[in-house]
Amino acid sequence: MRIIHSEDHRLHFPQAELSGGQFVTPFERPSRVEYVLNRLKERGLTDIVAPQAVDMTPVQALLDLGYLEFLETAWAAWKAEGMAGEIIAANVPARGMHMDRIPNNIDGKVGYYCHASETAITQGTWRAALSSVACAQSAQRLVAGGADHAFALCRPPGHHATADQYGGYCFINNAAVVAQMFTDAGAGRVAVLDIDFHHGNGTQSLFYDRSDVMFASLHGAPQDAYPYYLGYGDEKGAGAGEGLNLNYPMPPGTDYATWGAALDDAIAKITDWGAEALVLSLGVDAYKEDPISFFRLESNDFTDAGRRIGGMKLPTVVCMEGGYAIEAVGINTVNVLEGLQDA
């Protein structure tokens, strides 16, 4: 399996995250990638290459151009106002406020384009986000060219990013860009399967009314888990996308038997629909020791999940998402990839 990785991910390393009422070292940090790389090499998966240059065409087809301009210029604008620290949203438009008017002041713009204030922007965030989507795009090109699978070791992750908002550590939705590339190339039916513990609210919102992309997400019930305000089971899609949005919210303490049954149901629906290509949003934070999740999967469960997903025999691009039990993130990630290959 070809692995796409960029060292530019290191350019994004916020020094603080607001968690539990205090500032802590972000759970989403550069060392996550190092643990994955080390495990890949331990297991002999050494076909690791740098990405090709980013192609903004599919990105701009999905995302708001004003939002992209904001991401590119936010740091300079923030510093021009004399702000000393990293960019953290302090003001957001709430119920009863205007959602259709973008402030001129950078502090107001940050709140307008952010949906979760745990996510900070640094001087290197834009370049890191571009390198992350470049990894995803390079993986898609390999699979579109005939490879069975390719793994984009994306950082920052992407599945919480919407067309015009960042949050949940995500800035550009890598998996969605890959799906868009498949459809641009002529695929009529592309499935995005999200097994990250947290609901892929960004991916859902981008494809909710489209007939060419099915989205399926296995995640912590939004009553109990971030992103809280999306991911319920009755969100089925709208218009041309009616019935193509599949949410599997599950409660605290969910074990692999329950989680695996949801996975099997998603796989069956993707197969019955006739998907031509698969994008796997691979988060491994369903692991039992993840610090910001509440499922109970064991490390070997991820191998079995990979085998089940690989059993669909679909051309598959894997995009790295979450997973914050740092010392296990490499083991669990590679277990999925090996299961995928075994199938």
CSV table of C-alpha atoms in Angstrom, one decimal:
chain,number,residue,atom,x,y,z
A,1,MET,CA,0.0,0.0,0.0
A,2,ARG,CA,1.3,3.4,-1.0
A,3,ILE,CA,1.4,5.9,1.9
A,4,ILE,CA,1.3,9.7,1.3
A,5,HIS,CA,2.9,11.9,3.9
A,6,SER,CA,4.1,15.5,4.2
A,7,GLU,CA,6.4,16.9,6.8
A,8,ASP,CA,4.6,20.2,6.4
A,9,HIS,CA,2.1,18.9,8.9
A,10,ARG,CA,4.5,20.1,11.6
A,11,LEU,CA,3.8,23.7,10.7
A,12,HIS,CA,0.5,23.4,12.5
A,13,PHE,CA,1.2,22.9,16.2
A,14,PRO,CA,-1.0,25.1,18.4
A,15,GLN,CA,0.4,25.5,21.9
A,16,ALA,CA,-3.0,25.5,23.6
A,17,GLU,CA,-6.4,24.0,23.4
A,18,LEU,CA,-9.3,25.0,25.6
A,19,SER,CA,-10.5,21.8,27.4
A,20,GLY,CA,-12.4,21.4,30.6
A,21,GLY,CA,-12.1,25.1,31.4
A,22,GLN,CA,-8.3,25.3,31.1
A,23,PHE,CA,-5.7,25.5,28.4
A,24,VAL,CA,-3.9,22.2,27.7
A,25,THR,CA,-1.6,20.9,25.0
A,26,PRO,CA,-3.8,20.0,22.1
A,27,PHE,CA,-4.9,16.4,21.8
A,28,GLU,CA,-4.4,16.7,18.0
A,29,ARG,CA,-0.6,17.2,17.9
A,30,PRO,CA,2.3,16.4,15.6
A,31,SER,CA,3.5,13.3,17.6
A,32,ARG,CA,0.4,11.5,16.4
A,33,VAL,CA,1.9,11.2,13.0
A,34,GLU,CA,5.2,10.0,14.3
A,35,TYR,CA,3.6,7.1,16.1
A,36,VAL,CA,1.8,6.1,12.9
A,37,LEU,CA,5.0,6.4,10.8
A,38,ASN,CA,7.0,4.4,13.3
A,39,ARG,CA,4.4,1.6,13.3
A,40,LEU,CA,4.2,1.6,9.5
A,41,LYS,CA,7.9,1.0,9.3
A,42,GLU,CA,7.8,-1.7,12.1
A,43,ARG,CA,5.3,-3.6,10.0
A,44,GLY,CA,7.2,-3.2,6.8
A,45,LEU,CA,4.8,-0.7,5.2
A,46,THR,CA,7.6,1.5,3.9
A,47,ASP,CA,6.3,2.7,0.5
A,48,ILE,CA,6.0,6.3,1.9
A,49,VAL,CA,6.1,9.2,-0.5
A,50,ALA,CA,5.6,13.0,-0.5
A,51,PRO,CA,2.4,14.4,-2.1
A,52,GLN,CA,2.2,16.1,-5.4
A,53,ALA,CA,1.3,19.8,-5.5
A,54,VAL,CA,-2.2,20.7,-4.3
A,55,ASP,CA,-4.8,21.2,-6.9
A,56,MET,CA,-7.2,23.9,-5.7
A,57,THR,CA,-9.9,23.1,-8.4
A,58,PRO,CA,-11.8,20.4,-6.5
A,59,VAL,CA,-11.3,22.3,-3.2
A,60,GLN,CA,-12.8,25.5,-4.6
A,61,ALA,CA,-15.7,23.4,-6.1
A,62,LEU,CA,-16.7,22.3,-2.6
A,63,LEU,CA,-15.7,25.2,-0.3
A,64,ASP,CA,-16.7,28.8,0.0
A,65,LEU,CA,-14.1,31.0,-1.6
A,66,GLY,CA,-14.4,33.6,1.1
A,67,TYR,CA,-13.7,31.0,3.7
A,68,LEU,CA,-10.6,29.8,1.8
A,69,GLU,CA,-9.4,33.4,1.6
A,70,PHE,CA,-9.9,33.8,5.3
A,71,LEU,CA,-7.8,30.7,6.1
A,72,GLU,CA,-5.0,32.0,3.8
A,73,THR,CA,-4.9,35.5,5.3
A,74,ALA,CA,-6.1,35.1,8.9
A,75,TRP,CA,-2.7,35.0,10.5
A,76,ALA,CA,-1.5,38.2,8.8
A,77,ALA,CA,-4.7,40.0,9.6
A,78,TRP,CA,-4.5,38.8,13.2
A,79,LYS,CA,-1.0,40.0,13.7
A,80,ALA,CA,-1.8,43.3,11.9
A,81,GLU,CA,-4.3,44.0,14.7
A,82,GLY,CA,-1.5,43.5,17.3
A,83,MET,CA,-2.8,40.2,18.6
A,84,ALA,CA,0.0,38.4,20.6
A,85,GLY,CA,-1.2,34.8,20.7
A,86,GLU,CA,-2.6,32.2,18.5
A,87,ILE,CA,-6.0,32.6,16.8
A,88,ILE,CA,-8.8,31.4,19.0
A,89,ALA,CA,-12.5,32.2,18.4
A,90,ALA,CA,-13.9,34.3,21.3
A,91,ASN,CA,-17.1,35.6,19.6
A,92,VAL,CA,-19.5,33.5,17.6
A,93,PRO,CA,-22.9,34.3,16.0
A,94,ALA,CA,-25.5,32.7,18.2
A,95,ARG,CA,-29.3,32.2,17.9
A,96,GLY,CA,-31.0,35.5,17.1
A,97,MET,CA,-27.8,37.0,15.6
A,98,HIS,CA,-27.0,37.7,11.9
A,99,MET,CA,-25.5,34.6,10.2
A,100,ASP,CA,-25.4,36.3,6.8
A,101,ARG,CA,-23.1,39.3,7.6
A,102,ILE,CA,-19.4,38.8,7.8
A,103,PRO,CA,-17.5,41.3,10.1
A,104,ASN,CA,-14.6,43.3,8.9
A,105,ASN,CA,-12.6,43.0,12.1
A,106,ILE,CA,-10.5,39.8,12.2
A,107,ASP,CA,-11.8,38.9,15.7
A,108,GLY,CA,-15.3,38.9,14.3
A,109,LYS,CA,-14.3,37.0,11.2
A,110,VAL,CA,-12.7,34.2,13.2
A,111,GLY,CA,-15.9,33.7,15.1
A,112,TYR,CA,-17.9,33.7,11.9
A,113,TYR,CA,-15.8,31.0,10.2
A,114,CYS,CA,-15.3,28.8,13.3
A,115,HIS,CA,-17.7,26.3,14.8
A,116,ALA,CA,-15.6,25.0,17.7
A,117,SER,CA,-13.2,27.2,19.7
A,118,GLU,CA,-10.9,24.4,20.8
A,119,THR,CA,-9.3,24.7,17.4
A,120,ALA,CA,-6.6,27.4,17.1
A,121,ILE,CA,-4.9,28.8,14.0
A,122,THR,CA,-1.2,29.4,13.9
A,123,GLN,CA,1.3,30.9,11.5
A,124,GLY,CA,1.7,27.6,9.7
A,125,THR,CA,-1.9,26.3,9.7
A,126,TRP,CA,-2.7,27.3,6.1
A,127,ARG,CA,0.4,25.6,4.7
A,128,ALA,CA,-0.2,22.5,6.8
A,129,ALA,CA,-3.8,22.3,5.7
A,130,LEU,CA,-2.8,22.5,2.1
A,131,SER,CA,-0.2,19.8,2.5
A,132,SER,CA,-2.9,17.6,4.2
A,133,VAL,CA,-5.3,17.9,1.3
A,134,ALA,CA,-2.4,17.4,-1.1
A,135,CYS,CA,-1.7,14.0,0.5
A,136,ALA,CA,-5.4,13.1,0.1
A,137,GLN,CA,-5.4,14.2,-3.6
A,138,SER,CA,-2.2,12.2,-4.3
A,139,ALA,CA,-3.8,9.1,-2.8
A,140,GLN,CA,-6.9,9.6,-4.9
A,141,ARG,CA,-4.8,9.8,-8.1
A,142,LEU,CA,-3.1,6.5,-7.2
A,143,VAL,CA,-6.4,4.7,-6.7
A,144,ALA,CA,-8.0,6.3,-9.8
A,145,GLY,CA,-5.0,5.1,-11.7
A,146,GLY,CA,-5.6,1.5,-10.7
A,147,ALA,CA,-4.2,0.9,-7.1
A,148,ASP,CA,-6.5,-1.0,-4.9
A,149,HIS,CA,-5.8,1.2,-1.8
A,150,ALA,CA,-3.8,4.2,-0.8
A,151,PHE,CA,-3.3,5.8,2.6
A,152,ALA,CA,-3.2,9.6,3.0
A,153,LEU,CA,-1.6,10.3,6.4
A,154,CYS,CA,-3.5,13.6,6.6
A,155,ARG,CA,-2.7,16.1,9.3
A,156,PRO,CA,-4.6,18.3,10.1
A,157,PRO,CA,-7.6,16.0,9.8
A,158,GLY,CA,-10.6,17.1,7.8
A,159,HIS,CA,-14.0,15.6,8.5
A,160,HIS,CA,-15.4,18.3,10.8
A,161,ALA,CA,-14.6,21.1,8.2
A,162,THR,CA,-17.7,22.4,6.4
A,163,ALA,CA,-17.9,24.5,3.3
A,164,ASP,CA,-17.3,27.6,5.3
A,165,GLN,CA,-16.3,26.7,8.9
A,166,TYR,CA,-13.4,25.1,10.7
A,167,GLY,CA,-13.4,23.3,14.0
A,168,GLY,CA,-12.7,19.9,15.6
A,169,TYR,CA,-9.1,20.3,14.5
A,170,CYS,CA,-10.1,20.5,10.9
A,171,PHE,CA,-9.8,23.2,8.2
A,172,ILE,CA,-10.2,21.6,4.8
A,173,ASN,CA,-12.3,18.4,4.4
A,174,ASN,CA,-9.8,16.0,2.9
A,175,ALA,CA,-12.2,13.1,2.5
A,176,ALA,CA,-14.8,15.3,0.8
A,177,VAL,CA,-12.2,16.6,-1.7
A,178,VAL,CA,-11.3,13.0,-2.6
A,179,ALA,CA,-15.0,12.2,-3.1
A,180,GLN,CA,-15.3,15.2,-5.3
A,181,MET,CA,-12.3,14.2,-7.4
A,182,PHE,CA,-13.8,10.8,-8.0
A,183,THR,CA,-17.1,12.3,-9.2
A,184,ASP,CA,-15.2,14.9,-11.3
A,185,ALA,CA,-13.5,11.9,-13.0
A,186,GLY,CA,-16.8,10.4,-13.9
A,187,ALA,CA,-17.8,8.2,-10.9
A,188,GLY,CA,-21.5,8.2,-10.5
A,189,ARG,CA,-21.6,6.7,-7.0
A,190,VAL,CA,-19.0,7.3,-4.4
A,191,ALA,CA,-19.3,6.3,-0.7
A,192,VAL,CA,-17.6,8.0,2.2
A,193,LEU,CA,-17.4,5.8,5.3
A,194,ASP,CA,-16.5,7.6,8.5
A,195,ILE,CA,-15.4,5.4,11.4
A,196,ASP,CA,-14.0,8.1,13.5
A,197,PHE,CA,-15.6,8.3,17.0
A,198,HIS,CA,-16.8,11.8,16.3
A,199,HIS,CA,-19.5,12.4,13.7
A,200,GLY,CA,-18.2,13.7,10.4
A,201,ASN,CA,-20.5,16.8,10.5
A,202,GLY,CA,-18.5,18.6,7.8
A,203,THR,CA,-18.7,15.7,5.3
A,204,GLN,CA,-22.4,15.2,6.0
A,205,SER,CA,-23.2,18.9,5.3
A,206,LEU,CA,-21.2,19.0,2.1
A,207,PHE,CA,-23.1,16.0,0.5
A,208,TYR,CA,-26.4,16.1,2.3
A,209,ASP,CA,-28.4,17.0,-0.8
A,210,ARG,CA,-26.3,15.2,-3.5
A,211,SER,CA,-27.2,12.0,-5.3
A,212,ASP,CA,-23.7,11.0,-6.2
A,213,VAL,CA,-22.1,10.6,-2.8
A,214,MET,CA,-23.4,8.4,0.1
A,215,PHE,CA,-22.2,9.3,3.6
A,216,ALA,CA,-22.1,6.8,6.4
A,217,SER,CA,-20.8,7.6,9.9
A,218,LEU,CA,-20.4,5.5,13.0
A,219,HIS,CA,-20.0,7.8,16.0
A,220,GLY,CA,-20.8,8.7,19.6
A,221,ALA,CA,-24.4,9.8,20.1
A,222,PRO,CA,-24.5,13.6,19.7
A,223,GLN,CA,-26.4,14.0,22.9
A,224,ASP,CA,-23.2,12.9,24.6
A,225,ALA,CA,-20.4,13.7,22.2
A,226,TYR,CA,-18.9,16.4,20.0
A,227,PRO,CA,-20.0,17.8,17.6
A,228,TYR,CA,-23.3,17.7,19.6
A,229,TYR,CA,-25.5,19.4,17.1
A,230,LEU,CA,-25.4,17.0,14.2
A,231,GLY,CA,-25.2,13.3,13.7
A,232,TYR,CA,-28.7,12.0,14.8
A,233,GLY,CA,-30.1,8.9,13.2
A,234,ASP,CA,-33.0,10.8,11.6
A,235,GLU,CA,-30.7,12.8,9.4
A,236,LYS,CA,-31.2,10.9,6.2
A,237,GLY,CA,-30.3,13.4,3.5
A,238,ALA,CA,-32.4,15.9,1.5
A,239,GLY,CA,-33.6,16.4,-2.0
A,240,ALA,CA,-31.6,14.4,-4.4
A,241,GLY,CA,-29.6,13.0,-1.4
A,242,GLU,CA,-32.6,11.7,0.4
A,243,GLY,CA,-31.7,8.3,1.9
A,244,LEU,CA,-28.0,8.6,1.2
A,245,ASN,CA,-27.0,10.0,4.6
A,246,LEU,CA,-26.6,7.2,7.1
A,247,ASN,CA,-25.8,8.0,10.8
A,248,TYR,CA,-25.1,5.3,13.4
A,249,PRO,CA,-25.0,7.2,16.7
A,250,MET,CA,-24.1,4.9,19.7
A,251,PRO,CA,-24.0,5.5,23.4
A,252,PRO,CA,-21.2,5.5,26.0
A,253,GLY,CA,-19.6,2.2,26.5
A,254,THR,CA,-20.4,0.8,23.1
A,255,ASP,CA,-18.3,-2.4,22.5
A,256,TYR,CA,-17.2,-4.0,19.2
A,257,ALA,CA,-20.2,-6.3,18.9
A,258,THR,CA,-22.5,-3.3,18.7
A,259,TRP,CA,-20.1,-1.2,16.7
A,260,GLY,CA,-19.4,-4.0,14.3
A,261,ALA,CA,-23.1,-4.6,13.7
A,262,ALA,CA,-23.4,-0.9,12.7
A,263,LEU,CA,-20.4,-1.3,10.4
A,264,ASP,CA,-21.9,-4.3,8.8
A,265,ASP,CA,-25.1,-2.5,8.1
A,266,ALA,CA,-23.3,0.5,6.6
A,267,ILE,CA,-21.2,-1.9,4.4
A,268,ALA,CA,-24.4,-3.7,3.2
A,269,LYS,CA,-26.0,-0.4,2.3
A,270,ILE,CA,-23.0,0.9,0.5
A,271,THR,CA,-22.7,-2.4,-1.4
A,272,ASP,CA,-26.4,-2.5,-2.3
A,273,TRP,CA,-26.3,1.1,-3.5
A,274,GLY,CA,-23.6,0.1,-6.0
A,275,ALA,CA,-20.7,2.4,-4.9
A,276,GLU,CA,-17.9,2.6,-7.4
A,277,ALA,CA,-15.2,3.9,-5.0
A,278,LEU,CA,-14.8,4.3,-1.3
A,279,VAL,CA,-13.3,7.0,0.8
A,280,LEU,CA,-12.5,5.9,4.4
A,281,SER,CA,-12.3,8.6,7.0
A,282,LEU,CA,-10.1,6.7,9.4
A,283,GLY,CA,-10.3,7.8,12.9
A,284,VAL,CA,-9.1,5.4,15.6
A,285,ASP,CA,-10.6,7.2,18.6
A,286,ALA,CA,-13.2,4.5,19.1
A,287,TYR,CA,-10.3,2.8,21.0
A,288,LYS,CA,-11.1,2.0,24.7
A,289,GLU,CA,-8.4,4.3,26.1
A,290,ASP,CA,-8.9,7.3,23.9
A,291,PRO,CA,-9.0,10.4,26.2
A,292,ILE,CA,-11.8,12.3,24.5
A,293,SER,CA,-14.1,9.4,23.5
A,294,PHE,CA,-16.2,6.7,25.1
A,295,PHE,CA,-16.3,3.6,23.0
A,296,ARG,CA,-14.6,0.3,24.0
A,297,LEU,CA,-12.9,-1.1,21.0
A,298,GLU,CA,-9.7,-3.1,21.4
A,299,SER,CA,-6.7,-2.8,19.1
A,300,ASN,CA,-7.4,-6.1,17.4
A,301,ASP,CA,-10.9,-4.9,16.6
A,302,PHE,CA,-9.5,-2.4,14.2
A,303,THR,CA,-7.9,-5.2,12.2
A,304,ASP,CA,-11.2,-7.0,11.9
A,305,ALA,CA,-12.9,-3.7,10.9
A,306,GLY,CA,-10.3,-3.3,8.2
A,307,ARG,CA,-11.0,-6.8,6.8
A,308,ARG,CA,-14.8,-6.1,6.8
A,309,ILE,CA,-14.3,-2.9,4.9
A,310,GLY,CA,-11.8,-4.4,2.5
A,311,GLY,CA,-14.4,-7.1,1.8
A,312,MET,CA,-16.3,-4.6,-0.3
A,313,LYS,CA,-13.5,-4.9,-2.9
A,314,LEU,CA,-13.8,-1.2,-3.7
A,315,PRO,CA,-11.0,1.1,-4.9
A,316,THR,CA,-10.3,2.8,-1.5
A,317,VAL,CA,-8.6,6.0,-0.4
A,318,VAL,CA,-8.0,6.1,3.3
A,319,CYS,CA,-7.7,9.6,4.9
A,320,MET,CA,-6.4,9.9,8.4
A,321,GLU,CA,-8.7,11.6,10.9
A,322,GLY,CA,-8.7,11.4,14.7
A,323,GLY,CA,-7.3,9.1,17.4
A,324,TYR,CA,-5.8,10.6,20.5
A,325,ALA,CA,-4.5,7.7,22.7
A,326,ILE,CA,-1.1,8.7,21.4
A,327,GLU,CA,0.9,5.5,22.2
A,328,ALA,CA,-1.8,3.3,20.5
A,329,VAL,CA,-2.7,5.5,17.6
A,330,GLY,CA,0.0,3.9,15.3
A,331,ILE,CA,-1.0,0.4,16.3
A,332,ASN,CA,-4.7,0.9,15.7
A,333,THR,CA,-4.2,2.8,12.5
A,334,VAL,CA,-1.9,0.2,10.9
A,335,ASN,CA,-4.2,-2.6,12.1
A,336,VAL,CA,-7.0,-1.1,10.0
A,337,LEU,CA,-4.6,-0.8,7.0
A,338,GLU,CA,-3.4,-4.4,7.4
A,339,GLY,CA,-6.9,-5.7,7.7
A,340,LEU,CA,-7.8,-3.8,4.6
A,341,GLN,CA,-4.9,-5.4,2.7
A,342,ASP,CA,-5.7,-8.9,4.1
A,343,ALA,CA,-9.2,-8.7,2.7
